Short mmCIF file of C-alpha atoms in Angstrom, two decimals:
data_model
loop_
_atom_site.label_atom_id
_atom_site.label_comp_id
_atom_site.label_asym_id
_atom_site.label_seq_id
_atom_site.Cartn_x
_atom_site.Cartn_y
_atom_site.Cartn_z
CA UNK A 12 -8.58 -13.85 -53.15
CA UNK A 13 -6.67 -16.74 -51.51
CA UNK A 14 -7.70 -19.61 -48.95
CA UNK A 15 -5.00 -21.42 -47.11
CA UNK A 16 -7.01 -21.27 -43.62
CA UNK A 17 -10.03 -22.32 -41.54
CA UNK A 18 -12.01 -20.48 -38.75
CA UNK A 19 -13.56 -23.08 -36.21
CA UNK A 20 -16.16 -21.70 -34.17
CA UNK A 21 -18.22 -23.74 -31.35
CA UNK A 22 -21.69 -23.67 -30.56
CA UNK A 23 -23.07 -25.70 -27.32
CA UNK A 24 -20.44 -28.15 -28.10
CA UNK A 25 -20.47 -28.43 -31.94
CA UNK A 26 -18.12 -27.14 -33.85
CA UNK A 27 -18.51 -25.36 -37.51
CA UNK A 28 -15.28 -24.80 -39.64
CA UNK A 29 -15.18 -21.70 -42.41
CA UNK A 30 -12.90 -20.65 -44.94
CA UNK A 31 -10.68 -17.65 -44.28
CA UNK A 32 -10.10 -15.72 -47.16
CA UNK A 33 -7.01 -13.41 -47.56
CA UNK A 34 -6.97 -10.30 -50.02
CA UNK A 35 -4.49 -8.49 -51.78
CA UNK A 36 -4.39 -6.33 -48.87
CA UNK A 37 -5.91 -5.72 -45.58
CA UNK A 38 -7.47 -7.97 -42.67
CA UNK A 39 -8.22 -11.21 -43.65
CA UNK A 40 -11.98 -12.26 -43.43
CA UNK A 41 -14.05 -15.27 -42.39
CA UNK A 42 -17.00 -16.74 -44.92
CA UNK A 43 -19.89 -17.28 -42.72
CA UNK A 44 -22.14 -17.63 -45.82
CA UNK A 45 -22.80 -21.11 -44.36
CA UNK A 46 -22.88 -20.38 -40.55
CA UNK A 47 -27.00 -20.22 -40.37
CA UNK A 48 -27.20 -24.16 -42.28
CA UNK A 49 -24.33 -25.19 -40.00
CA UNK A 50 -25.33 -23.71 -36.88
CA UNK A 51 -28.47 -22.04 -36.63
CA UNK A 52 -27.42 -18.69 -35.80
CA UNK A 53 -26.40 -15.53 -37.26
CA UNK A 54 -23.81 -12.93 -36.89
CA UNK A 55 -24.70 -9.40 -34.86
CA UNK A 56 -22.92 -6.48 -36.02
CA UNK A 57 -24.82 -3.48 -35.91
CA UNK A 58 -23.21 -0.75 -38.39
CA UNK A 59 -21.34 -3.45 -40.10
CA UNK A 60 -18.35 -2.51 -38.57
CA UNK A 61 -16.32 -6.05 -38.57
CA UNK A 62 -18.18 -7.40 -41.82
CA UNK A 63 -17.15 -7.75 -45.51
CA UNK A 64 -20.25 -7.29 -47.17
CA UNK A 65 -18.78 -7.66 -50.72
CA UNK A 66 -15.33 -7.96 -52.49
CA UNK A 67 -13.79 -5.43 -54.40
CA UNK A 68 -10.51 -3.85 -56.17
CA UNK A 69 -11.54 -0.25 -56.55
CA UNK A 70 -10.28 1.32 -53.10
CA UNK A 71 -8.61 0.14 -50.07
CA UNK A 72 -8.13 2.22 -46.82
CA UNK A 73 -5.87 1.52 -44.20
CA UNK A 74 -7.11 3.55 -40.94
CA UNK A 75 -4.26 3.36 -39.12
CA UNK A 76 -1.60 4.09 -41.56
CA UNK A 77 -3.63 7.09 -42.90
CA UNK A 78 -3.36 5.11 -46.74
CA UNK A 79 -5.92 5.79 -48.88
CA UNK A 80 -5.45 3.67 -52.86
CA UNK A 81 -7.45 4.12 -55.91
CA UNK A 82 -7.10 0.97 -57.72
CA UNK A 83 -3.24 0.43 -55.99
CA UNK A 84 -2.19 4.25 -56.54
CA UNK A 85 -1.83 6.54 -53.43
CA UNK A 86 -4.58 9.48 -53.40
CA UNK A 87 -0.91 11.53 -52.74
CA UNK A 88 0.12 10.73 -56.05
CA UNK A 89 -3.12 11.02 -57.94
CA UNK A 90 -4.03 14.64 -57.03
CA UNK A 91 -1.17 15.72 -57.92
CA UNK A 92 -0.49 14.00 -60.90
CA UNK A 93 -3.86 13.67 -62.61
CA UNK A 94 -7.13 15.36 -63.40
CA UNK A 95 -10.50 14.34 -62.43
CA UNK A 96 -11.71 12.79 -65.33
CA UNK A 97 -8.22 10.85 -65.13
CA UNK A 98 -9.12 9.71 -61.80
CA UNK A 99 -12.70 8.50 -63.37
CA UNK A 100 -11.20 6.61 -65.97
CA UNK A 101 -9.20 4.96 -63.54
CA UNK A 102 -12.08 4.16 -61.05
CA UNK A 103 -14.37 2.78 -63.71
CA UNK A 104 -11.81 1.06 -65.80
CA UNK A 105 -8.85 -0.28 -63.33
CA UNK A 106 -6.27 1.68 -65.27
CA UNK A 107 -5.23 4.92 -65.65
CA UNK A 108 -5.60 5.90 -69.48
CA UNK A 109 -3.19 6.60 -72.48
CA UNK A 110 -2.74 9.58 -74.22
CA UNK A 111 -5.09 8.42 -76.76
CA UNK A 112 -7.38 7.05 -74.18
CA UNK A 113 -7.75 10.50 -71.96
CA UNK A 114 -8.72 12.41 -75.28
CA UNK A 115 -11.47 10.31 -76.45
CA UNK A 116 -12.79 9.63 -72.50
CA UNK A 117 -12.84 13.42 -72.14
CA UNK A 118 -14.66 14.08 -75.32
CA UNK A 119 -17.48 11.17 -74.67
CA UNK A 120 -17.92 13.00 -71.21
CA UNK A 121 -18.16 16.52 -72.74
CA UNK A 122 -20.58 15.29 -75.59
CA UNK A 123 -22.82 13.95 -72.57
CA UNK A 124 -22.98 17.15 -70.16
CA UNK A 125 -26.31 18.43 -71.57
CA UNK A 126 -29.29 17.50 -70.41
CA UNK A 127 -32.67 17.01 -71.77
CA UNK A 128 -34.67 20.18 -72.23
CA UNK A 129 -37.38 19.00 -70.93
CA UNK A 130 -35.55 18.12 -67.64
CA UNK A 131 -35.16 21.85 -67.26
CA UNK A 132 -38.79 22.27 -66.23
CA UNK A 133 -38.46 19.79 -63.76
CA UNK A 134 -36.45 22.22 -61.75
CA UNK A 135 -39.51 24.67 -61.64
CA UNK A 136 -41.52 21.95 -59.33
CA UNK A 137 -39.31 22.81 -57.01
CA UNK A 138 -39.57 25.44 -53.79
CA UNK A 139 -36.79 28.28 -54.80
CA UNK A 140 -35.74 28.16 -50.96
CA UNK A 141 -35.77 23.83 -51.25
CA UNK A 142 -32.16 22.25 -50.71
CA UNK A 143 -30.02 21.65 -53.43
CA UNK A 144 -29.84 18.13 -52.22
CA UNK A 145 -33.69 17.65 -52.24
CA UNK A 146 -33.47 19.28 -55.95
CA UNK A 147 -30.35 16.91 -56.63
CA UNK A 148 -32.41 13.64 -55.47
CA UNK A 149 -35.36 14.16 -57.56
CA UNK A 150 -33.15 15.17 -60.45
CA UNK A 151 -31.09 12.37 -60.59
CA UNK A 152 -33.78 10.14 -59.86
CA UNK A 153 -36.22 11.56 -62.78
CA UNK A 154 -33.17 10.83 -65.17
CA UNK A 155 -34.72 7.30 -66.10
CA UNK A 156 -37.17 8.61 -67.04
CA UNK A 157 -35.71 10.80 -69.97
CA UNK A 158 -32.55 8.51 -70.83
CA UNK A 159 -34.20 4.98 -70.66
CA UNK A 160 -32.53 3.98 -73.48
CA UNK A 161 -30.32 2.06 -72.15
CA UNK A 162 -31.79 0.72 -68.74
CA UNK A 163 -30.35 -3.15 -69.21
CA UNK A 164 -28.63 -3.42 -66.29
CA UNK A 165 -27.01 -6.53 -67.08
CA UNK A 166 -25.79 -5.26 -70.31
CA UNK A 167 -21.73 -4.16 -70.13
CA UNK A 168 -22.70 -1.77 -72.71
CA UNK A 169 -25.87 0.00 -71.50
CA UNK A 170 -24.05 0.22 -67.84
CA UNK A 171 -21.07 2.30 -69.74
CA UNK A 172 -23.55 4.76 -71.21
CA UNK A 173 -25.20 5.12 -67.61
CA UNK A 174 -22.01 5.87 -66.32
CA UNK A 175 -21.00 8.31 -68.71
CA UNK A 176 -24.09 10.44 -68.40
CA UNK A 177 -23.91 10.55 -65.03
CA UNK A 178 -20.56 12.08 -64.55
CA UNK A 179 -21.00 14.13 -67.20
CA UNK A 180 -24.81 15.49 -65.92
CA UNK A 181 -24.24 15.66 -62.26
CA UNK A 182 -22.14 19.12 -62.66
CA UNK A 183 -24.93 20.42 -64.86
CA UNK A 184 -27.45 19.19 -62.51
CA UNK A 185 -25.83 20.54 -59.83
CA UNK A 186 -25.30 23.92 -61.30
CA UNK A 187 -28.86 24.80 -62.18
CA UNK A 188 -29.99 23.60 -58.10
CA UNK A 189 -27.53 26.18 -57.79
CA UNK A 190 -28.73 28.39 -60.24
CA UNK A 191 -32.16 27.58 -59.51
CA UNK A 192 -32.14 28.45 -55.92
CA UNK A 193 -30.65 32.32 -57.07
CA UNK A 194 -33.55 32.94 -59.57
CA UNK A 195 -30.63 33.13 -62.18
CA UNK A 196 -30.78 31.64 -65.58
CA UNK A 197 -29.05 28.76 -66.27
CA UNK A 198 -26.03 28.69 -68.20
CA UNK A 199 -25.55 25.53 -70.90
CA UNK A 200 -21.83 23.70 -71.13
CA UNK A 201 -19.27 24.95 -73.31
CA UNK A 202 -17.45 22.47 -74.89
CA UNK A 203 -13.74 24.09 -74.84
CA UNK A 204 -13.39 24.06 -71.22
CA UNK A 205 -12.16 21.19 -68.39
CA UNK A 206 -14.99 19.36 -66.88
CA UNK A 207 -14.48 21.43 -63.22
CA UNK A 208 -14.01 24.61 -65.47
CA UNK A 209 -17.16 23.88 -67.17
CA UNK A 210 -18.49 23.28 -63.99
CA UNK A 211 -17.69 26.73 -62.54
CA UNK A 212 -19.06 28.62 -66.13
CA UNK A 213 -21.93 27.02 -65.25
CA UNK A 214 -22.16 27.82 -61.53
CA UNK A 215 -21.17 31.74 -61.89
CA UNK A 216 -20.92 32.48 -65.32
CA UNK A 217 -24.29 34.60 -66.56
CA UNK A 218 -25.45 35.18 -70.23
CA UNK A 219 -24.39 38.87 -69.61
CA UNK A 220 -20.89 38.46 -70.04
CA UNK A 221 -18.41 35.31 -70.70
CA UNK A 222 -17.43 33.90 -67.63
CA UNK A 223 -13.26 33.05 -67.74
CA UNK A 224 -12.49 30.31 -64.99
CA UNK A 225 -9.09 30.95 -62.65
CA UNK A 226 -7.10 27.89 -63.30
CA UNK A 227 -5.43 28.17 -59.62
CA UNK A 228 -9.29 27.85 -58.57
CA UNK A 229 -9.86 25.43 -61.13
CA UNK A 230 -7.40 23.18 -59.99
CA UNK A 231 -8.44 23.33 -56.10
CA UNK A 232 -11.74 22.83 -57.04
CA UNK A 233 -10.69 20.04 -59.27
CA UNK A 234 -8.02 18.45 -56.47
CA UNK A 235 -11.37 18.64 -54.05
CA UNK A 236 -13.19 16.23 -56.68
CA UNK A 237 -10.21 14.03 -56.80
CA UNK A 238 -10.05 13.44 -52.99
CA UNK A 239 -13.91 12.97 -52.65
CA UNK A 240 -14.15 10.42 -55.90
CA UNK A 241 -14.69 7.02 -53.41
CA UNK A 242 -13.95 5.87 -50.03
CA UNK A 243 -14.34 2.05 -49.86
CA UNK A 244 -17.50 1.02 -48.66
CA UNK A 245 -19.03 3.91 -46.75
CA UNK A 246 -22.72 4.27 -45.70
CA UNK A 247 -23.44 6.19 -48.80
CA UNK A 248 -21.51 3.39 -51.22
CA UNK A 249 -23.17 0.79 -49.40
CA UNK A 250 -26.98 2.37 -50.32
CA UNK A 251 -25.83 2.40 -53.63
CA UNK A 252 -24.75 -1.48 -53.49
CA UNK A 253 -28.09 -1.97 -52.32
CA UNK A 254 -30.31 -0.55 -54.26
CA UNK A 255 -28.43 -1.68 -57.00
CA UNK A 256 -28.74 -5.62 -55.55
CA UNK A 257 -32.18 -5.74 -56.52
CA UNK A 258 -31.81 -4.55 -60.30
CA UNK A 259 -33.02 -0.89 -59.53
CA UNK A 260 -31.85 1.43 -62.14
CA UNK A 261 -28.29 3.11 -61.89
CA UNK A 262 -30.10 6.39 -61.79
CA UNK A 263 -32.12 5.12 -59.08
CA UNK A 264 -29.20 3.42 -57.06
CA UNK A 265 -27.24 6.76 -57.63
CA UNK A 266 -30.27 9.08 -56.38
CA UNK A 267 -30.36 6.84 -53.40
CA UNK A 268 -26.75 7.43 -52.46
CA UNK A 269 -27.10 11.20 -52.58
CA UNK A 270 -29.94 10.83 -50.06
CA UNK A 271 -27.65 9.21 -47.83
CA UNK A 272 -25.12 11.64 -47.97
CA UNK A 273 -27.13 13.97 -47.11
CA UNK A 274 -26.41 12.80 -43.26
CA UNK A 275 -24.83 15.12 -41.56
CA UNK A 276 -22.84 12.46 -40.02
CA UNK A 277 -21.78 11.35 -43.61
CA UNK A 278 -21.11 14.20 -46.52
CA UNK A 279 -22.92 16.86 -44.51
CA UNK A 280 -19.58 17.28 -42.64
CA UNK A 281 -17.69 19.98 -44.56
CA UNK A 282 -21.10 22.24 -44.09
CA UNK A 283 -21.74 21.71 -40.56
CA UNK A 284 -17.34 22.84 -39.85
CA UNK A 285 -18.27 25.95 -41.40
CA UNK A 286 -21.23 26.33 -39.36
CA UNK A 287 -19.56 25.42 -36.24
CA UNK A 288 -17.02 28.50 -37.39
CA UNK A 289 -19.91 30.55 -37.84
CA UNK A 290 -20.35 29.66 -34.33
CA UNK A 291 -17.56 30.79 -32.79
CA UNK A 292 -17.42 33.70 -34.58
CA UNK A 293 -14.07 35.39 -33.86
CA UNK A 294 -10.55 34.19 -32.93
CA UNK A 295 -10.84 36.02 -29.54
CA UNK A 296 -13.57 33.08 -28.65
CA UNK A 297 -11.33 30.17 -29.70
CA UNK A 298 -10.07 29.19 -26.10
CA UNK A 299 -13.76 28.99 -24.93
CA UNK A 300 -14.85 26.36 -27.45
CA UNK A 301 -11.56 24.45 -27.05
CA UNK A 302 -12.36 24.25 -23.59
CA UNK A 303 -16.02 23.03 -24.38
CA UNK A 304 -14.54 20.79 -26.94
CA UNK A 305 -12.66 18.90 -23.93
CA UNK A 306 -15.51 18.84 -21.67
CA UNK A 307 -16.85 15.51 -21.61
CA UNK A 308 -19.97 16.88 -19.75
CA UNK A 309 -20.25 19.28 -22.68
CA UNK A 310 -22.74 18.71 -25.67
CA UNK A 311 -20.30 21.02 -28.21
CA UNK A 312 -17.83 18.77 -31.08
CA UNK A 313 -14.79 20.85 -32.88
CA UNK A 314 -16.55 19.74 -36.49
CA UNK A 315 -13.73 18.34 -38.60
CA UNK A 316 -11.05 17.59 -36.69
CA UNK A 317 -10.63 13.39 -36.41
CA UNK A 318 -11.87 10.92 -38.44
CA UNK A 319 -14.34 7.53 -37.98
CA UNK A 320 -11.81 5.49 -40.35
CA UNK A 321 -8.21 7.17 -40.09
CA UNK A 322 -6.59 6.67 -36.92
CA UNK A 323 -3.39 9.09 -37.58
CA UNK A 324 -3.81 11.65 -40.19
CA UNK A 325 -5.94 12.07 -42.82
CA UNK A 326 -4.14 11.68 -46.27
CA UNK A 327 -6.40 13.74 -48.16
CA UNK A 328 -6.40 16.55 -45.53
CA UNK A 329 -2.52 16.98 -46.34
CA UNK A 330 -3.09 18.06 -49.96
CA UNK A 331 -6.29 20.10 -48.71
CA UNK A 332 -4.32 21.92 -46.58
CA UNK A 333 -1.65 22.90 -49.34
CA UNK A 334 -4.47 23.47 -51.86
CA UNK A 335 -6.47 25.65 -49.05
CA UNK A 336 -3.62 27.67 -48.59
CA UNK A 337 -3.19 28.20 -52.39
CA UNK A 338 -6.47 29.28 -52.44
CA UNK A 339 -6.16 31.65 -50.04
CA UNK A 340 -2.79 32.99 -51.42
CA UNK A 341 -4.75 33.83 -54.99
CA UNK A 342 -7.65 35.44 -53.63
CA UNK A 343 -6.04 37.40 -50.63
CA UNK A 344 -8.05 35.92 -47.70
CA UNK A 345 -5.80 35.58 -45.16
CA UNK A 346 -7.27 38.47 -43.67
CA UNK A 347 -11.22 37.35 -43.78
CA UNK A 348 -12.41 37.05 -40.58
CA UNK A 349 -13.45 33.34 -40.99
CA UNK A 350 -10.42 32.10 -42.67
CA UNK A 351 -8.52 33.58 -40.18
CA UNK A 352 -10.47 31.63 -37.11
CA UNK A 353 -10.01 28.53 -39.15
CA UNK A 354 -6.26 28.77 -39.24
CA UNK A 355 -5.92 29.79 -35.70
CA UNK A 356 -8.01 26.65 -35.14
CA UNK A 357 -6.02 24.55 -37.21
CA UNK A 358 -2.75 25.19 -35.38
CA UNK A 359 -4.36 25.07 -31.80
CA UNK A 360 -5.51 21.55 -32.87
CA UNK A 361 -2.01 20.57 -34.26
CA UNK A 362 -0.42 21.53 -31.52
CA UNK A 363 -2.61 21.37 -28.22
CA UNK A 364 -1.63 18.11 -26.26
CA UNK A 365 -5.57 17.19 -26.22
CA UNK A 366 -5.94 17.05 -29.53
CA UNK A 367 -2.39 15.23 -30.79
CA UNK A 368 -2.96 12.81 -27.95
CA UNK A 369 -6.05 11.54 -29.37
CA UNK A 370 -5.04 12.04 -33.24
CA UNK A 371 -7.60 14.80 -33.39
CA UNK A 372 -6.03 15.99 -36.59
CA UNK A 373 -7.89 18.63 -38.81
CA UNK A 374 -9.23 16.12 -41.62
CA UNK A 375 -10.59 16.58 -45.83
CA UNK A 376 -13.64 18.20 -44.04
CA UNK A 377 -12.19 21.06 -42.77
CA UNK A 378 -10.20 22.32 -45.38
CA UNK A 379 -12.77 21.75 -48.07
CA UNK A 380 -15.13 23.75 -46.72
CA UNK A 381 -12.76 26.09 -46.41
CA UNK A 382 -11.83 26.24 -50.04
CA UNK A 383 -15.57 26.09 -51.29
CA UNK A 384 -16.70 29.20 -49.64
CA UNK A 385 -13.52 30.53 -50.70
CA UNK A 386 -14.77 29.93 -54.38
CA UNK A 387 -17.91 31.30 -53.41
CA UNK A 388 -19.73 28.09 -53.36
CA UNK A 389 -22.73 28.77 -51.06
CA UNK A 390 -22.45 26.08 -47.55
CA UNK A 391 -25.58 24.51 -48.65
CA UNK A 392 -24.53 22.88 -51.80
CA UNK A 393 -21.21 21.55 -49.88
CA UNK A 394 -22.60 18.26 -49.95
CA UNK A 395 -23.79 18.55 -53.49
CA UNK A 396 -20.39 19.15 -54.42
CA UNK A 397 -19.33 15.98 -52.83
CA UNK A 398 -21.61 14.16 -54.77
CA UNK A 399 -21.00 15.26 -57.56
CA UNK A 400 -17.32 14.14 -56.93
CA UNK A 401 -18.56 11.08 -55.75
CA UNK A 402 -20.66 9.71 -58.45
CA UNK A 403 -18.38 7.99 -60.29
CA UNK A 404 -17.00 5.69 -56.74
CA UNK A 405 -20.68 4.79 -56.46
CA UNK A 406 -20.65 3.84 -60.28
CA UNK A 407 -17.68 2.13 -60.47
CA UNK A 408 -18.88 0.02 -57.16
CA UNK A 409 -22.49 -0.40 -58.64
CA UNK A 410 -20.45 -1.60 -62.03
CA UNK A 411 -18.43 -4.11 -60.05
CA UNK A 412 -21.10 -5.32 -58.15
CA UNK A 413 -23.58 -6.21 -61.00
CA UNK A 414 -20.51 -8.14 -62.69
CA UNK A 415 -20.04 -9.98 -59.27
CA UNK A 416 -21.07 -13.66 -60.04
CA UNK A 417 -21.26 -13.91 -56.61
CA UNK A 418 -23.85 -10.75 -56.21
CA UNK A 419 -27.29 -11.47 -54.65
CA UNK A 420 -29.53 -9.41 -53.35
CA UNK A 421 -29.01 -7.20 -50.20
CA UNK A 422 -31.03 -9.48 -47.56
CA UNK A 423 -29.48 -7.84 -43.74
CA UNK A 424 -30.90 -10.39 -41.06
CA UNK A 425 -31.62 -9.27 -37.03
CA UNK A 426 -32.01 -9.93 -33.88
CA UNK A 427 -35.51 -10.06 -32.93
CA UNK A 428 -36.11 -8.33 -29.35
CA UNK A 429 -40.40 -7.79 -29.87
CA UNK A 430 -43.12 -10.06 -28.64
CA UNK A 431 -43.82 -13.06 -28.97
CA UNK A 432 -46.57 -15.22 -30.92
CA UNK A 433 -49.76 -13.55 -29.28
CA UNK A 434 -53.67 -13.84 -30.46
CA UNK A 435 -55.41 -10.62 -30.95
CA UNK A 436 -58.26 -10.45 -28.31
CA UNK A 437 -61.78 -9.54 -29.30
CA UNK A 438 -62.08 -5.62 -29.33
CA UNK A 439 -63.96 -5.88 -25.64
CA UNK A 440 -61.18 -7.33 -24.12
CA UNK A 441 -58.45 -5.31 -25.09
#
């Protein structure tokens, strides 16, 4: 982080200088840490759309190119190239790792996917009907209170262990919501297999007979971790930042961003596509929702198709699409009635004036949710999958952040719009 340049600004006639700070990367941003002691005021950015509320060298997105990095490499490259728990290593360490490095990361991570027995009645508190994300914030929340051994937040190696057991206990967790919610017993790790292998023993295997993992499902499932892992500072990365500012546990901070992925407008996404699909019904009904979709006067979205951040395509909707159709290849679903809406859908919007005009290009959403139910992952626990991917972004920022010299707490200021300094009246003359 360089500063070669000032920012004047002018108030009534005075005048306030700031540095301008330029990154490896990206816009270039003003440091109004000052502006309230110079000037009296504050800034007003509602959603926090043109502010820099922290520095970091995990991710960087650029919107309009339709780039997404992980530590400098391009997602592209990643999912092809590496494995989830690569991409982890690389997210929480700035590197990607060694031979030597990926064996021993993999088997701290496997020795760390069980969780405490008594955790396991925890899940019987819960409503068998209840959300897996409802189960999935109390779970991850209760975890201090069964590994608060190493709760020193400002010690590098107690923050390590945290982060290890949570990417290794989220796809347990995660399972038995799952599991929990069918009235089937859960199923414990095994050891021999990949962590999104393990991940699907656990989420369809039953003690009845041993569950053997496709590796072409495997690998789509694992690709769908991959693109999900961070995404700069989103609303649910930002809770996490947050929560962590004030020295809350990283089971805490981490429980905290699940609940605000939860918003549909956030990782509920994937889930609501497929219920807009649901919606629709049949490809003979396509033409009537496009139609609604370019309505202004009409209420009805096409769900997953454009994107808040990427202006032209986005880049993890291009592998999607290639793993989607993989998926669909192995299983022989071209012919399901839903997957065949979708891809009618897909080339309507990739080819309809409307939607190319205004970049309306099918994004990650779309095709993951298409993959998941193709795995059989029920919608509901779309967005527990995506935080289960997402963990380790929110650790790695929550990591970087409490090793910030520069971190204070979270403190948002406002613009005041209520009353002003009144006296309450006596009772009678209210």
């Amino acid at each position: 982080m360089t500063t070669q340049r000032t920012a004047t600004l002018t108030i009534d006639g005075s005048t306030a200088e700031f540095p301008v700070y330029t990154g490896s990367l990206g816009a270039d941003v003003v440091d109004i840490r000052t502006l309230y002691a110079k000037t009296g005021t504050f800034t007003f950015d509602p959603g926090f759309m043109s502010t820099a509320a922290c520095k970091s060298s995990i991710t960087y997105i650029d919107g309009d190119k339709g780039e997404l990095l992980y530590r400098g490499y391009p997602i592209e490259q990643l999912a092809v190239h590496c494995d989830f728990l690569e991409t982890c290593y690389l997210l929480l360490n700035g590197e990607l790792p060694d031979a030597e490095q990926k064996v021993e990361f993999e088997k701290v991570i496997t020795n760390h996917t069980m969780v405490h027995e008594q955790l396991i009645k925890f899940y019987s508190g819960f409503r068998r009907d209840a959300h897996p994300m409802a189960v999935l914030v109390g779970v991850v929340g209760a975890l201090s209170a069964f590994y608060h051994d190493a709760m020193d937040v400002s010690d590098e190696y107690h923050r390590a262990i945290s982060a290890h057991r949570l990417i290794a206990k989220l796809p347990t967790i995660t399972a038995m919501a799952y599991k929990y919610g069918r009235g089937e017993p859960f199923m414990y790790p095994r050891n021999e297999l990949s962590y999104t292998a393990n991940f699907m023993h656990m989420m369809f295997g039953t003690p009845c007979e041993k569950y053997e993992p496709n590796p072409v499902l495997v690998r789509a499932l694992d690709r769908i971790l991959i693109l999900h892992a961070d995404h700069e500072q989103n609303a649910s990365t930002s809770t996490v930042r947050l929560a962590g500012s004030s020295g809350a546990n990283p089971f805490a901070c981490i429980a905290a961003g699940i609940a605000c992925l939860w918003g549909p407008a956030h990782g509920g996404a994937n889930e609501a596509c497929l219920e807009m699909l649901e919606e629709i019904h049949d490809v003979s009904r396509i033409n009537e929702y496009i139609k609604r979709a370019k309505d202004k006067n009409d209420s009805f979205k096409l769900m997953g198709f454009g994107h808040r951040v990427y202006k032209n395509f986005d880049p993890r909707a291009k592998l999607m699409r290639e793993t989607c159709h993989e998926v669909l290849n192995e299983l022989g679903l071209h012919d399901d009635r839903l997957f065949k809406l979708a891809l009618a859908l897909e080339k309507i919007a990739l080819e309809d004036e409307y939607f190319v005009s205004k970049k309306l290009y099918p994004n990650v959403d779309f095709y993951s949710g298409i993959v998941q139910r193709a795995l059989g992952i029920p919608t509901q626990l779309f967005t527990g999958i995506f935080a289960m991917a997402r963990t380790v972004g929110w650790i790695a920022q929550w990591k970087e952040m409490i090793s910030d010299p520069d971190q204070k707490i979270g403190r948002p200021r406002q613009l005041y719009t209520g009353a002003k300094h009144r006296d309450v009246p006596p009772l009678d003359k209210r």
